[in-house]
């Protein structure tokens, strides 16, 4: 009996517990209903009587009369064909009234069941200038004319052979086509379309607001003309969407829109700016042959499948900042007139820029790019795509530049990989320059900070902060309460945050800066052989002229020892030709040719000219004045690679028998001086020409040894450059 009573109490407790749960759930449903159920409960089924009432009594919204069909359930399914036909007929009659002010249509928060054939509600008309006068108001005619001119300009850019834009359509051949015109604004805020939405060949004179709308079936906006701004913010396209051949005359806003299936914008024109910020494309996206007159914002966009921009044209800045490309992104034959921003973008597969055209000044900003060359690829025309990358600073971008260079090395595009290395070293040079001349906020005195542009209070705040913890970068100044953004922007280019440098450390940075500057100016940091060739040509021609002058123009009194007129003309003509070819190579292969020439001038001009002026100032008084200072190996006459050759012959009498003085009376003798200069600089020549060891002024020997020393450095530079520019050798070095 005890156990029986105990079991009964336990059963009653369970019943009470279940009852309390059901009661709590009922309270939640009554007082805190879920949003979806609430929205469904608040919608009113649309009947013909209610529709007629709303048509007769339009509401005034934002200064325009609007047929209010908000929060309705509109059944346009085939089984409700009678209501569907009456629905289109009544709305069409009211929306197509001519002469009166246009009516808008508001379907916000409504549920549309069945297909919504929106083009049937528009006014069917040919869009000729002579045909629109009796239909549209004066204001609308002016708007149409303005849009026609804009369209004509856009088509003339995209299709130079087109001569008119009468129909505002993508094809100009069918002159009998008609277009459906919506005169009033359309509002679809949070509207749910369960069926297809069809607006093909439609012209919207007023704005469309579809923020948060849900399109559960396919949508057709083929060759639609949006005369005013378009808002699809947060809209969801569950099935394929077709915007092919459409023209957006004003701002197109697809911010946070979701495209779950194929979306087609092929051949579309965006006259003003377009915004796809944080939109989601889950399937293939097609923007082929599209024209973007204004700025295009794809920042934060997620592309889960391939996206195509083949033969598109961007006239303004296009931004893919923080976008994610999980599959291929294709820009084949795309034209970029301004910069393309890939800042903090993630490329996880392949980006194809084959045959893409970047006009002068356009570039790819890859600062912060998330790109792994072992998993993804960037394709482009060899020798071209590498010149289009840009990063503003080296800090934080070293791995990016290394991965991009590795990407092109794997594709054997050595020139593009070298260009990225050149960009990296130029940024390093800028960084070293800042270390040397910029104000170090971790070491500068308060007076120095004030002279830089900080107020005394700000300077004191910087001093107090660095006593606690040194600044790691200049951006940390903004964390101080006393530092405002305007002040920081004024001084950020003149300050740096590094550990305090000692005198020795500063000298090491200065030497590194000097060596790096020379390598960049004279060889593009080993990436440009033709630049190195031009530099060597200038040096060979210059020293060849100096050696000819020293050897052939010795004195005027008492007995003149000067060259013949023919030889003088020959040497200066050949010098001019060699210098011209070398300068052409320099100017065609460097961004800063004058700095390159200035650097070369400092290396080859001051010391030789000082020696030359001293030589003619003191005069020459020695034996063998009528014999050339230069001798040649008389046993062989052939092209030689003279790696171990020294500029002066040894004292052994046997060598004096082999090396014979140059013949000064020969008309071709002037070629020997270029040969000697070539021997000294690159260890290559037709004859082994050296200086004699007897009765040789020390200044002449010093000049020869100076060029010979420069030759060691030049050969090293040539071999290093060849190792970086020859594909096989380059891959052997860098892919180990």
XYZ file of C-alpha atoms in Angstrom:
736
model
C 0.000 0.000 0.000
C 2.876 2.319 0.811
C 4.500 1.775 -2.571
C 1.189 2.291 -4.334
C 0.611 5.618 -2.640
C 4.157 6.673 -3.379
C 3.778 5.836 -7.094
C 0.558 7.856 -7.284
C 2.262 10.933 -5.847
C 5.107 10.587 -8.319
C 2.638 10.349 -11.250
C 0.752 13.437 -10.077
C 4.012 15.403 -9.839
C 4.878 14.500 -13.441
C 1.426 15.601 -14.607
C 1.790 18.938 -12.847
C 5.261 19.464 -14.366
C 4.007 18.772 -17.923
C 1.012 21.053 -17.367
C 3.251 23.888 -16.249
C 5.417 23.485 -19.385
C 2.398 23.643 -21.685
C 1.112 26.693 -19.822
C 4.473 28.482 -20.169
C 4.599 27.675 -23.892
C 1.076 29.018 -24.340
C 2.049 32.271 -22.609
C 5.067 32.658 -24.882
C 2.934 32.162 -28.005
C 0.281 34.590 -26.764
C 2.449 37.399 -25.474
C 5.778 36.928 -27.338
C 4.964 35.542 -30.789
C 7.757 34.724 -33.196
C 8.348 37.411 -35.886
C 7.535 35.133 -38.812
C 4.257 34.059 -37.358
C 3.449 37.602 -36.357
C 4.096 38.920 -39.852
C 1.974 36.132 -41.339
C -0.844 36.850 -38.913
C -0.801 40.597 -39.637
C -1.072 40.183 -43.424
C -4.512 40.726 -44.911
C -5.732 38.686 -47.894
C -6.245 41.009 -50.826
C -9.701 40.910 -52.388
C -11.070 42.765 -55.415
C -13.141 45.018 -53.195
C -10.131 45.906 -51.058
C -8.016 46.426 -54.157
C -10.566 48.800 -55.692
C -10.744 50.707 -52.435
C -6.957 51.119 -52.239
C -6.820 52.216 -55.882
C -9.495 54.845 -55.340
C -7.810 56.126 -52.186
C -4.046 56.291 -52.830
C -1.837 57.422 -49.966
C 0.718 60.207 -50.045
C 4.248 58.981 -49.401
C 7.380 61.076 -49.845
C 5.458 63.616 -51.902
C 3.990 61.074 -54.359
C 0.650 59.312 -54.522
C 1.006 55.574 -53.969
C -1.357 52.621 -54.166
C -0.947 51.050 -50.747
C -0.914 47.254 -50.844
C 1.320 46.815 -47.822
C 1.067 43.770 -45.556
C -1.193 41.891 -47.937
C -1.442 38.307 -49.103
C -1.830 38.574 -52.880
C -2.759 35.285 -54.523
C -1.756 35.278 -58.214
C -1.550 31.515 -58.650
C -3.186 29.839 -61.694
C -5.978 28.362 -59.575
C -6.965 31.918 -58.679
C -6.957 33.105 -62.299
C -10.099 35.283 -62.026
C -8.616 37.421 -59.273
C -5.235 37.439 -61.008
C -6.664 38.788 -64.277
C -8.690 41.435 -62.474
C -5.660 42.373 -60.371
C -3.521 43.111 -63.443
C -6.379 44.821 -65.269
C -7.298 47.197 -62.437
C -3.701 48.126 -61.608
C -2.735 48.475 -65.262
C -5.643 50.831 -65.923
C -4.683 53.057 -63.004
C -0.911 52.989 -63.426
C -1.086 53.656 -67.173
C -3.194 56.800 -67.015
C -1.657 59.455 -69.224
C -1.349 63.097 -68.456
C -1.985 62.730 -64.714
C 0.623 62.532 -62.012
C 2.151 59.056 -61.905
C 1.047 56.638 -59.204
C 3.454 54.505 -57.255
C 2.897 50.957 -56.045
C 3.800 49.795 -52.539
C 3.872 46.047 -51.843
C 6.031 46.246 -48.736
C 5.760 43.390 -46.220
C 3.329 41.593 -48.511
C 3.287 37.968 -49.608
C 2.954 37.439 -53.358
C 1.811 33.929 -54.202
C 2.289 32.825 -57.779
C 4.194 34.556 -60.595
C 4.361 38.363 -60.537
C 4.474 39.613 -64.150
C 5.449 43.188 -63.408
C 6.023 44.180 -67.036
C 2.253 43.751 -67.685
C 1.583 46.688 -65.369
C 3.763 49.082 -67.372
C 2.757 51.349 -70.219
C 3.647 49.710 -73.543
C 5.081 52.299 -75.892
C 7.742 52.783 -78.564
C 10.343 55.114 -77.165
C 10.757 57.568 -80.069
C 10.998 61.287 -79.522
C 7.997 61.945 -81.788
C 5.881 59.235 -80.099
C 6.346 60.072 -76.434
C 4.929 63.601 -76.484
C 1.192 62.759 -76.043
C 1.896 60.111 -73.398
C 4.295 61.634 -70.874
C 4.355 64.911 -69.004
C 6.864 67.631 -69.823
C 9.011 66.667 -66.837
C 9.015 63.021 -67.885
C 9.895 63.938 -71.466
C 12.875 65.955 -70.196
C 13.933 63.013 -68.045
C 13.672 60.619 -70.984
C 15.689 62.944 -73.165
C 18.380 63.243 -70.493
C 18.516 59.492 -70.047
C 18.712 59.014 -73.799
C 21.745 61.314 -73.957
C 23.400 59.488 -71.077
C 22.693 56.169 -72.745
C 24.079 57.431 -76.038
C 27.299 58.512 -74.360
C 27.626 55.177 -72.568
C 26.979 53.149 -75.697
C 29.424 55.262 -77.687
C 32.088 54.333 -75.139
C 31.249 50.635 -75.036
C 30.207 50.293 -78.691
C 31.953 52.925 -80.844
C 30.100 51.823 -83.995
C 26.606 52.523 -82.603
C 24.989 55.739 -83.877
C 21.798 56.089 -81.869
C 20.165 55.058 -78.624
C 16.517 55.575 -79.498
C 15.180 52.505 -77.774
C 17.552 52.566 -74.820
C 18.023 48.861 -75.450
C 21.110 46.726 -75.786
C 20.346 45.965 -79.460
C 19.707 48.695 -81.969
C 18.560 46.659 -84.942
C 14.911 46.083 -83.965
C 13.356 49.523 -84.437
C 9.788 48.255 -83.930
C 10.363 47.060 -80.354
C 8.264 48.384 -77.545
C 9.118 48.819 -73.920
C 7.006 48.769 -70.759
C 7.298 52.047 -68.856
C 6.666 52.457 -65.133
C 6.046 56.116 -64.365
C 5.726 55.806 -60.603
C 7.951 54.461 -57.844
C 7.872 50.812 -56.796
C 8.386 49.724 -53.178
C 8.987 46.096 -52.242
C 10.454 46.450 -48.744
C 10.538 43.029 -47.056
C 8.171 41.691 -49.725
C 8.110 37.939 -50.229
C 7.666 36.662 -53.786
C 6.851 32.946 -53.821
C 6.692 32.789 -57.623
C 8.689 34.210 -60.487
C 9.192 37.967 -60.806
C 9.191 39.161 -64.424
C 10.167 42.685 -65.526
C 11.817 42.130 -68.950
C 12.239 45.144 -71.281
C 10.902 47.568 -68.688
C 11.754 51.224 -68.114
C 11.424 52.559 -64.560
C 11.234 56.350 -64.517
C 11.216 56.468 -60.716
C 13.104 54.661 -57.993
C 12.755 51.033 -56.912
C 13.098 50.099 -53.261
C 13.376 46.351 -52.659
C 15.242 46.385 -49.365
C 15.037 43.022 -47.631
C 12.797 41.505 -50.317
C 12.792 37.731 -50.814
C 12.646 36.317 -54.332
C 12.067 32.582 -53.977
C 11.874 31.813 -57.695
C 13.687 33.128 -60.749
C 13.682 36.866 -61.407
C 13.892 38.396 -64.879
C 15.217 41.964 -65.173
C 16.515 41.441 -68.694
C 17.264 44.732 -70.540
C 15.596 46.809 -67.845
C 16.273 50.558 -67.627
C 16.421 51.944 -64.091
C 15.982 55.717 -64.477
C 16.357 56.427 -60.747
C 18.203 54.841 -57.865
C 17.705 51.146 -57.171
C 17.802 49.586 -53.708
C 18.119 45.849 -53.255
C 19.791 46.131 -49.826
C 19.558 42.845 -47.991
C 17.423 41.261 -50.709
C 17.521 37.489 -51.113
C 17.515 35.838 -54.538
C 16.941 32.117 -53.982
C 16.759 31.143 -57.669
C 18.684 32.470 -60.712
C 18.490 36.211 -61.355
C 18.814 37.773 -64.797
C 19.905 41.424 -65.060
C 21.474 40.914 -68.476
C 21.699 44.039 -70.630
C 20.224 46.341 -67.979
C 21.173 49.992 -67.539
C 21.360 51.625 -64.104
C 21.253 55.378 -64.756
C 21.635 56.283 -61.074
C 23.074 54.534 -58.038
C 22.588 50.763 -57.901
C 22.564 49.470 -54.342
C 22.858 45.714 -53.704
C 24.394 46.024 -50.249
C 24.213 42.750 -48.267
C 22.144 41.123 -51.012
C 22.201 37.314 -51.154
C 22.347 35.515 -54.500
C 21.951 31.806 -53.813
C 21.925 30.764 -57.465
C 23.347 32.024 -60.751
C 23.243 35.808 -61.190
C 23.731 37.321 -64.634
C 24.754 40.980 -65.098
C 26.301 40.432 -68.532
C 26.213 43.507 -70.736
C 24.827 45.707 -67.946
C 25.736 49.394 -67.681
C 26.236 51.172 -64.353
C 26.221 54.881 -65.172
C 26.584 56.084 -61.565
C 28.199 54.355 -58.598
C 27.238 50.799 -57.680
C 27.332 49.213 -54.245
C 27.592 45.454 -53.686
C 29.101 45.857 -50.221
C 29.000 42.602 -48.209
C 26.830 40.876 -50.785
C 26.934 37.069 -50.952
C 27.219 35.181 -54.243
C 26.871 31.437 -53.635
C 26.894 30.351 -57.285
C 28.504 31.572 -60.499
C 28.317 35.341 -61.055
C 28.589 36.809 -64.549
C 29.537 40.447 -65.198
C 30.979 39.933 -68.683
C 30.943 42.923 -71.079
C 29.621 45.176 -68.321
C 30.363 48.904 -68.210
C 31.005 50.733 -64.931
C 31.026 54.499 -65.388
C 31.013 55.271 -61.664
C 32.792 53.703 -58.722
C 32.156 50.003 -58.137
C 32.136 48.835 -54.515
C 32.544 45.079 -53.988
C 34.124 45.430 -50.540
C 33.365 42.619 -48.133
C 31.715 40.524 -50.857
C 31.833 36.729 -50.621
C 32.082 34.761 -53.877
C 31.672 31.039 -53.174
C 31.893 30.122 -56.869
C 33.546 31.592 -59.983
C 32.920 35.231 -60.858
C 33.456 36.505 -64.397
C 34.352 40.040 -65.504
C 35.489 39.180 -69.042
C 35.738 42.244 -71.311
C 34.258 44.489 -68.624
C 35.254 48.149 -68.442
C 35.803 50.087 -65.209
C 36.133 53.837 -65.711
C 36.442 54.646 -61.996
C 37.907 53.031 -58.909
C 36.753 49.469 -58.207
C 37.078 48.134 -54.670
C 37.311 44.496 -53.620
C 38.480 45.365 -50.101
C 38.100 42.426 -47.703
C 36.312 40.409 -50.388
C 36.631 36.611 -50.389
C 37.105 34.705 -53.651
C 36.802 30.995 -52.905
C 36.856 30.036 -56.595
C 38.144 31.599 -59.816
C 37.879 35.323 -60.505
C 38.295 36.121 -64.200
C 39.257 39.533 -65.626
C 40.227 38.470 -69.154
C 40.424 41.452 -71.546
C 39.016 43.731 -68.846
C 39.898 47.424 -68.973
C 40.790 49.330 -65.803
C 41.014 53.106 -66.120
C 41.772 53.665 -62.433
C 42.996 51.700 -59.455
C 41.685 48.310 -58.336
C 41.700 47.856 -54.564
C 42.447 44.341 -53.265
C 43.313 45.562 -49.766
C 42.863 42.681 -47.266
C 41.205 40.609 -49.996
C 41.358 36.798 -49.853
C 42.129 34.963 -53.105
C 41.815 31.253 -52.382
C 41.862 29.952 -55.942
C 42.797 31.534 -59.269
C 42.677 35.185 -60.367
C 43.040 35.580 -64.125
C 44.133 38.972 -65.529
C 45.103 37.650 -68.971
C 45.072 40.397 -71.618
C 43.655 42.857 -69.092
C 44.299 46.488 -70.003
C 45.518 48.907 -67.360
C 45.626 52.471 -68.652
C 48.414 54.749 -67.488
C 48.120 55.322 -63.743
C 45.918 52.263 -63.053
C 47.249 49.638 -60.653
C 46.316 46.752 -58.334
C 46.535 47.648 -54.655
C 47.423 44.334 -52.961
C 48.236 45.693 -49.513
C 47.232 43.088 -46.943
C 46.228 40.585 -49.645
C 45.565 37.079 -48.323
C 47.195 34.946 -50.995
C 49.031 31.652 -50.667
C 51.023 30.767 -53.783
C 50.936 27.046 -52.907
C 47.122 26.962 -53.124
C 46.151 29.820 -55.439
C 47.395 31.472 -58.614
C 47.391 34.894 -60.183
C 47.632 34.834 -63.964
C 48.541 37.681 -66.280
C 50.467 38.581 -69.390
C 54.187 37.836 -68.867
C 56.245 40.981 -68.403
C 53.159 43.159 -67.832
C 51.166 42.028 -64.818
C 54.106 42.421 -62.409
C 54.236 46.155 -63.116
C 50.632 46.646 -61.974
C 50.982 45.649 -58.329
C 51.180 48.339 -55.678
C 51.688 48.339 -51.914
C 52.076 51.596 -49.966
C 54.639 50.358 -47.443
C 56.838 47.369 -46.715
C 55.719 46.810 -43.138
C 53.056 44.107 -43.099
C 53.417 43.348 -46.820
C 56.686 41.424 -47.052
C 54.990 38.019 -47.073
C 52.518 39.222 -49.692
C 55.257 40.347 -52.055
C 57.189 37.132 -51.457
C 54.124 34.968 -52.174
C 53.316 36.919 -55.314
C 56.889 36.599 -56.542
C 56.804 32.884 -55.779
C 53.560 32.626 -57.757
C 55.183 34.029 -60.899
C 58.373 32.008 -60.484
C 56.299 28.838 -60.436
C 54.800 29.956 -63.748
C 58.299 30.812 -65.076
C 57.342 34.476 -65.398
C 60.721 35.621 -64.141
C 60.269 39.225 -65.247
C 57.100 39.635 -63.171
C 58.695 37.965 -60.154
C 61.684 40.290 -60.464
C 59.409 43.307 -60.719
C 57.822 42.383 -57.384
C 61.304 42.002 -55.893
C 62.125 45.451 -57.249
C 58.980 46.880 -55.603
C 59.959 45.221 -52.330
C 63.463 46.694 -52.366
C 62.201 50.172 -53.277
C 59.918 50.048 -50.260
C 62.861 48.884 -48.166
C 64.847 51.874 -49.417
C 62.032 54.211 -48.351
C 61.980 52.494 -44.959
C 65.750 52.938 -44.561
C 65.428 56.591 -45.567
C 62.876 57.111 -42.816
C 65.187 55.449 -40.301
C 67.933 57.914 -41.265
C 66.085 61.227 -41.568
C 62.688 60.867 -39.899
C 62.102 61.784 -36.266
C 62.203 58.763 -33.969
C 59.411 59.266 -31.432
C 61.127 56.764 -29.109
C 64.196 58.990 -28.844
C 63.354 62.562 -29.904
C 63.426 65.355 -27.343
C 60.334 67.357 -26.457
C 61.600 70.374 -28.393
C 62.154 68.171 -31.469
C 58.615 66.829 -31.192
C 57.238 70.369 -30.906
C 59.191 71.455 -33.986
C 57.761 68.450 -35.799
C 54.211 69.698 -35.242
C 53.053 68.401 -31.858
C 51.789 70.718 -29.161
C 53.705 70.858 -25.832
C 50.944 68.813 -24.177
C 51.098 66.179 -26.885
C 54.898 66.044 -26.755
C 54.778 65.540 -22.992
C 52.208 62.757 -23.402
C 54.485 61.004 -25.918
C 57.431 61.255 -23.530
C 55.452 59.821 -20.622
C 54.136 56.946 -22.705
C 57.539 55.900 -24.084
C 58.979 55.885 -20.569
C 56.432 53.190 -19.752
C 56.673 51.342 -23.068
C 58.385 52.130 -26.357
C 56.190 52.644 -29.395
C 56.244 49.750 -31.878
C 54.793 51.786 -34.748
C 53.566 55.315 -35.297
C 49.899 54.246 -35.332
C 50.071 53.743 -31.564
C 50.128 57.520 -31.158
C 46.381 57.524 -31.808
C 45.874 55.533 -28.607
C 46.967 58.595 -26.617
C 44.088 60.808 -25.529
C 45.998 64.007 -26.347
C 46.799 63.020 -29.963
C 44.054 63.873 -32.457
C 43.733 62.435 -35.941
C 44.404 65.729 -37.753
C 47.742 66.217 -36.015
C 48.759 62.624 -36.665
C 47.970 62.863 -40.385
C 50.104 66.006 -40.687
C 53.229 64.485 -39.115
C 53.011 60.736 -39.800
C 55.249 60.909 -42.890
C 58.017 62.599 -40.894
C 58.230 60.263 -37.918
C 59.174 56.667 -37.223
C 58.942 54.362 -34.212
C 62.069 52.203 -33.811
C 64.602 51.442 -31.110
C 67.018 54.348 -30.549
C 69.996 54.072 -32.931
C 73.613 54.461 -31.884
C 76.123 56.194 -34.155
C 77.378 52.827 -35.364
C 73.846 51.616 -36.057
C 73.063 54.798 -37.960
C 76.210 54.363 -40.085
C 75.260 50.754 -40.889
C 71.816 51.924 -42.012
C 73.439 54.662 -44.090
C 75.773 52.193 -45.836
C 72.893 49.827 -46.514
C 70.879 52.739 -47.909
C 73.765 53.762 -50.187
C 74.395 50.256 -51.521
C 70.703 49.573 -52.039
C 70.282 52.896 -53.860
C 73.136 52.045 -56.234
C 71.751 48.574 -56.940
C 68.269 49.923 -57.606
C 69.447 52.738 -59.859
C 72.027 50.809 -61.885
C 70.319 47.417 -62.227
C 66.802 47.600 -60.806
C 68.131 45.418 -57.978
C 69.361 42.829 -60.435
C 66.080 42.611 -62.322
C 66.846 44.501 -65.550
C 69.668 43.325 -67.762
C 69.147 46.005 -70.411
C 69.550 48.688 -67.773
C 72.844 47.105 -66.732
C 73.813 46.914 -70.415
C 73.087 50.640 -70.864
C 75.109 51.563 -67.790
C 78.067 49.494 -69.019
C 77.824 51.041 -72.479
C 78.110 54.550 -71.064
C 81.116 53.563 -68.929
C 82.902 51.803 -71.801
C 82.397 54.714 -74.205
C 83.421 57.290 -71.582
C 86.641 55.549 -70.507
C 87.489 54.679 -74.121
C 87.328 58.388 -74.984
C 89.488 59.269 -71.960
C 92.178 56.710 -72.872
C 92.221 57.940 -76.480
C 92.577 61.530 -75.267
C 95.454 60.634 -72.922
C 97.319 58.596 -75.532
C 96.771 60.698 -78.652
C 96.598 64.269 -77.325
C 99.839 64.694 -75.347
C 101.181 68.177 -75.866
C 101.220 71.202 -78.177
C 104.758 72.477 -77.494
C 107.586 72.299 -78.412
C 106.545 69.583 -80.894
C 102.804 68.942 -81.111
C 101.679 65.373 -80.494
C 98.000 65.409 -81.423
C 95.653 63.038 -83.334
C 94.745 63.423 -86.968
C 91.510 65.116 -88.021
C 90.098 61.825 -89.352
C 90.804 60.014 -86.098
C 89.238 62.828 -84.069
C 86.051 62.736 -86.139
C 85.927 58.940 -85.930
C 86.330 58.760 -82.155
C 83.729 61.436 -81.406
C 81.248 59.997 -83.896
C 81.588 56.503 -82.442
C 81.393 57.948 -78.914
C 78.136 59.724 -79.765
C 76.632 56.552 -81.240
C 77.597 54.389 -78.265
C 76.347 56.950 -75.758
C 73.039 57.365 -77.647
C 72.361 53.620 -77.704
C 73.279 53.281 -74.039
C 71.109 56.225 -73.002
C 68.227 54.757 -74.986
C 68.580 51.500 -73.044
C 68.657 53.413 -69.749
C 65.674 55.665 -70.464
C 63.563 52.754 -71.715
C 64.284 50.477 -68.773
C 64.141 52.604 -65.643
C 61.563 54.796 -63.976
C 64.190 57.313 -62.848
C 66.689 57.670 -65.717
C 68.102 60.990 -64.528
C 68.824 59.609 -61.071
C 70.488 56.606 -62.713
C 72.664 58.903 -64.812
C 73.443 61.010 -61.754
C 74.527 57.932 -59.798
C 76.671 56.763 -62.727
C 78.136 60.257 -63.069
C 79.280 60.241 -59.430
C 81.025 56.904 -59.956
C 82.833 57.419 -63.269
C 83.356 61.185 -63.583
C 84.913 62.867 -60.484
C 87.976 60.600 -59.997
C 88.950 60.287 -63.706
C 88.492 64.011 -64.360
C 90.579 64.847 -61.302
C 93.380 62.584 -62.533
C 93.070 63.930 -66.082
C 93.232 67.572 -65.004
C 96.259 66.817 -62.833
C 97.981 65.057 -65.765
C 97.647 68.010 -68.125
C 98.418 70.485 -65.373
C 101.849 68.981 -64.560
C 102.666 68.003 -68.141
C 104.542 64.957 -69.400
C 108.323 64.830 -69.517
C 109.569 61.277 -70.024
C 111.173 59.049 -72.600
C 109.249 57.221 -75.304
C 106.909 60.194 -75.794
C 106.214 59.271 -79.415
C 105.235 55.671 -78.628
C 101.766 54.646 -77.451
C 101.223 53.931 -73.769
C 99.155 50.890 -74.799
C 100.491 47.572 -76.034
C 98.758 44.566 -77.561
C 99.567 40.890 -77.575
C 100.989 40.393 -81.048
C 100.866 36.569 -80.934
C 97.058 36.200 -81.148
C 94.197 38.191 -82.624
C 90.864 36.781 -81.501
C 87.869 37.370 -79.257
C 89.076 36.625 -75.745
C 87.573 36.198 -72.306
C 90.301 37.675 -70.089
C 89.170 36.873 -66.555
C 92.615 37.017 -64.915
C 93.979 39.885 -66.976
C 95.615 42.918 -65.259
C 95.789 46.335 -66.947
C 99.631 46.634 -66.955
C 102.080 44.142 -68.489
C 104.667 42.560 -66.150
C 108.348 43.559 -66.181
C 109.580 40.261 -67.625
C 111.458 40.930 -70.924
C 109.690 37.949 -72.517
C 106.342 39.719 -72.158
C 107.790 42.875 -73.673
C 108.627 40.870 -76.764
C 105.024 39.571 -76.994
C 103.322 42.917 -76.287
C 103.908 45.476 -79.012
C 102.935 49.188 -78.957
C 99.798 50.241 -80.780
C 100.341 51.528 -84.304
C 99.421 55.208 -84.107
C 99.499 55.729 -87.852
C 96.676 53.279 -88.605
C 93.253 54.730 -89.428
C 91.460 52.108 -87.317
C 93.652 52.643 -84.263
C 90.888 54.457 -82.335
C 89.055 51.116 -81.986
C 91.824 49.840 -79.703
C 90.921 52.294 -76.953
C 87.364 51.001 -76.811
C 88.825 47.491 -76.775
C 91.006 48.366 -73.787
C 88.027 49.906 -71.985
C 85.982 46.783 -72.759
C 88.787 44.590 -71.411
C 88.988 46.547 -68.193
C 85.261 46.618 -67.509
C 83.896 43.230 -68.606
C 87.102 41.223 -69.201
C 86.142 40.659 -72.816
C 87.912 41.959 -75.922
C 89.226 41.305 -79.393
C 92.864 41.818 -78.374
C 94.726 41.607 -75.108
C 95.590 45.301 -74.757
C 97.483 46.541 -71.687
C 99.563 49.479 -70.522
C 103.339 49.323 -71.013
C 105.513 49.065 -67.901
C 108.279 51.502 -68.974
C 108.109 55.287 -68.785
C 104.430 55.226 -67.809
C 103.062 58.205 -65.817
C 101.510 57.035 -62.549
C 98.334 59.018 -63.189
C 97.650 56.992 -66.351
C 98.223 53.722 -64.475
C 95.947 54.933 -61.655
C 93.174 55.701 -64.157
C 93.462 52.240 -65.707
C 93.464 50.530 -62.334
C 90.440 52.585 -61.278
C 88.437 51.361 -64.247
C 89.709 47.832 -63.690
C 88.439 47.968 -60.082
C 85.062 49.221 -61.243
C 85.088 46.328 -63.692
C 85.192 43.814 -60.844
C 82.057 45.359 -59.387
C 80.396 45.611 -62.794
C 81.047 41.956 -63.673
C 79.578 40.945 -60.319
C 76.528 43.076 -61.081
C 76.161 41.556 -64.558
C 76.440 37.972 -63.324
C 74.024 38.639 -60.469
C 71.532 40.215 -62.857
C 71.845 37.344 -65.320
C 71.260 34.850 -62.518
C 67.987 36.621 -61.708
C 66.785 37.108 -65.269
C 67.671 33.780 -66.945
C 64.611 31.543 -66.273
C 66.430 28.243 -65.713
C 69.111 29.669 -63.467
C 66.563 31.796 -61.629
C 64.389 28.788 -60.818
C 67.448 26.813 -59.713
C 68.331 29.552 -57.209
C 64.914 30.489 -55.841
C 62.984 27.220 -55.831
C 65.391 25.234 -53.711
